[in-house]
Amino acid sequence: MRVCGIIISGLGYEDGTSIWDVAYVLKELERCSAKPLPIVPRISVEKLIPGPRRKLAPERDFLAEAKLMVRGEVFYIDKVDAKEI
């Protein structure tokens, strides 16, 4: 069985990964007999932008948001070994 990594970057319209997209990709991977490996970043990319362009949004928990969509186990991107995918 092949393992396929899926990067999920938040939840919501114009603010992250679409729930419909995740559901479709997970269904298609299941149909193709592949095992999905949902992975999320620890921090938002906007937090890394220097200066006044930085987004002043509150801190988000991508892991919790992804668990709502996947309804299963989700891993941080820095904890996944690239050889597993």
Tab-separated table of C-alpha atoms in Angstrom, residues 1-6 29-37 83-85:
chain	number	residue	atom	x	y	z
A	1	MET	CA	0.000	0.000	0.000
A	2	ARG	CA	1.381	3.382	-0.993
A	3	VAL	CA	1.516	6.243	1.486
A	4	CYS	CA	0.559	9.683	0.212
A	5	GLY	CA	1.239	12.848	2.223
A	6	ILE	CA	-1.430	15.547	2.224
A	29	LEU	CA	-6.878	7.928	-2.219
A	30	GLU	CA	-9.060	5.315	-0.533
A	31	ARG	CA	-10.451	4.293	-3.920
A	32	CYS	CA	-6.893	3.858	-5.250
A	33	SER	CA	-5.850	1.771	-2.219
A	34	ALA	CA	-3.404	4.404	-0.950
A	35	LYS	CA	-2.927	5.340	2.691
A	36	PRO	CA	-3.230	9.096	3.313
A	37	LEU	CA	-0.784	10.756	5.712
A	83	LYS	CA	11.158	8.446	3.342
A	84	GLU	CA	7.719	7.446	4.687
A	85	ILE	CA	5.903	9.351	1.957
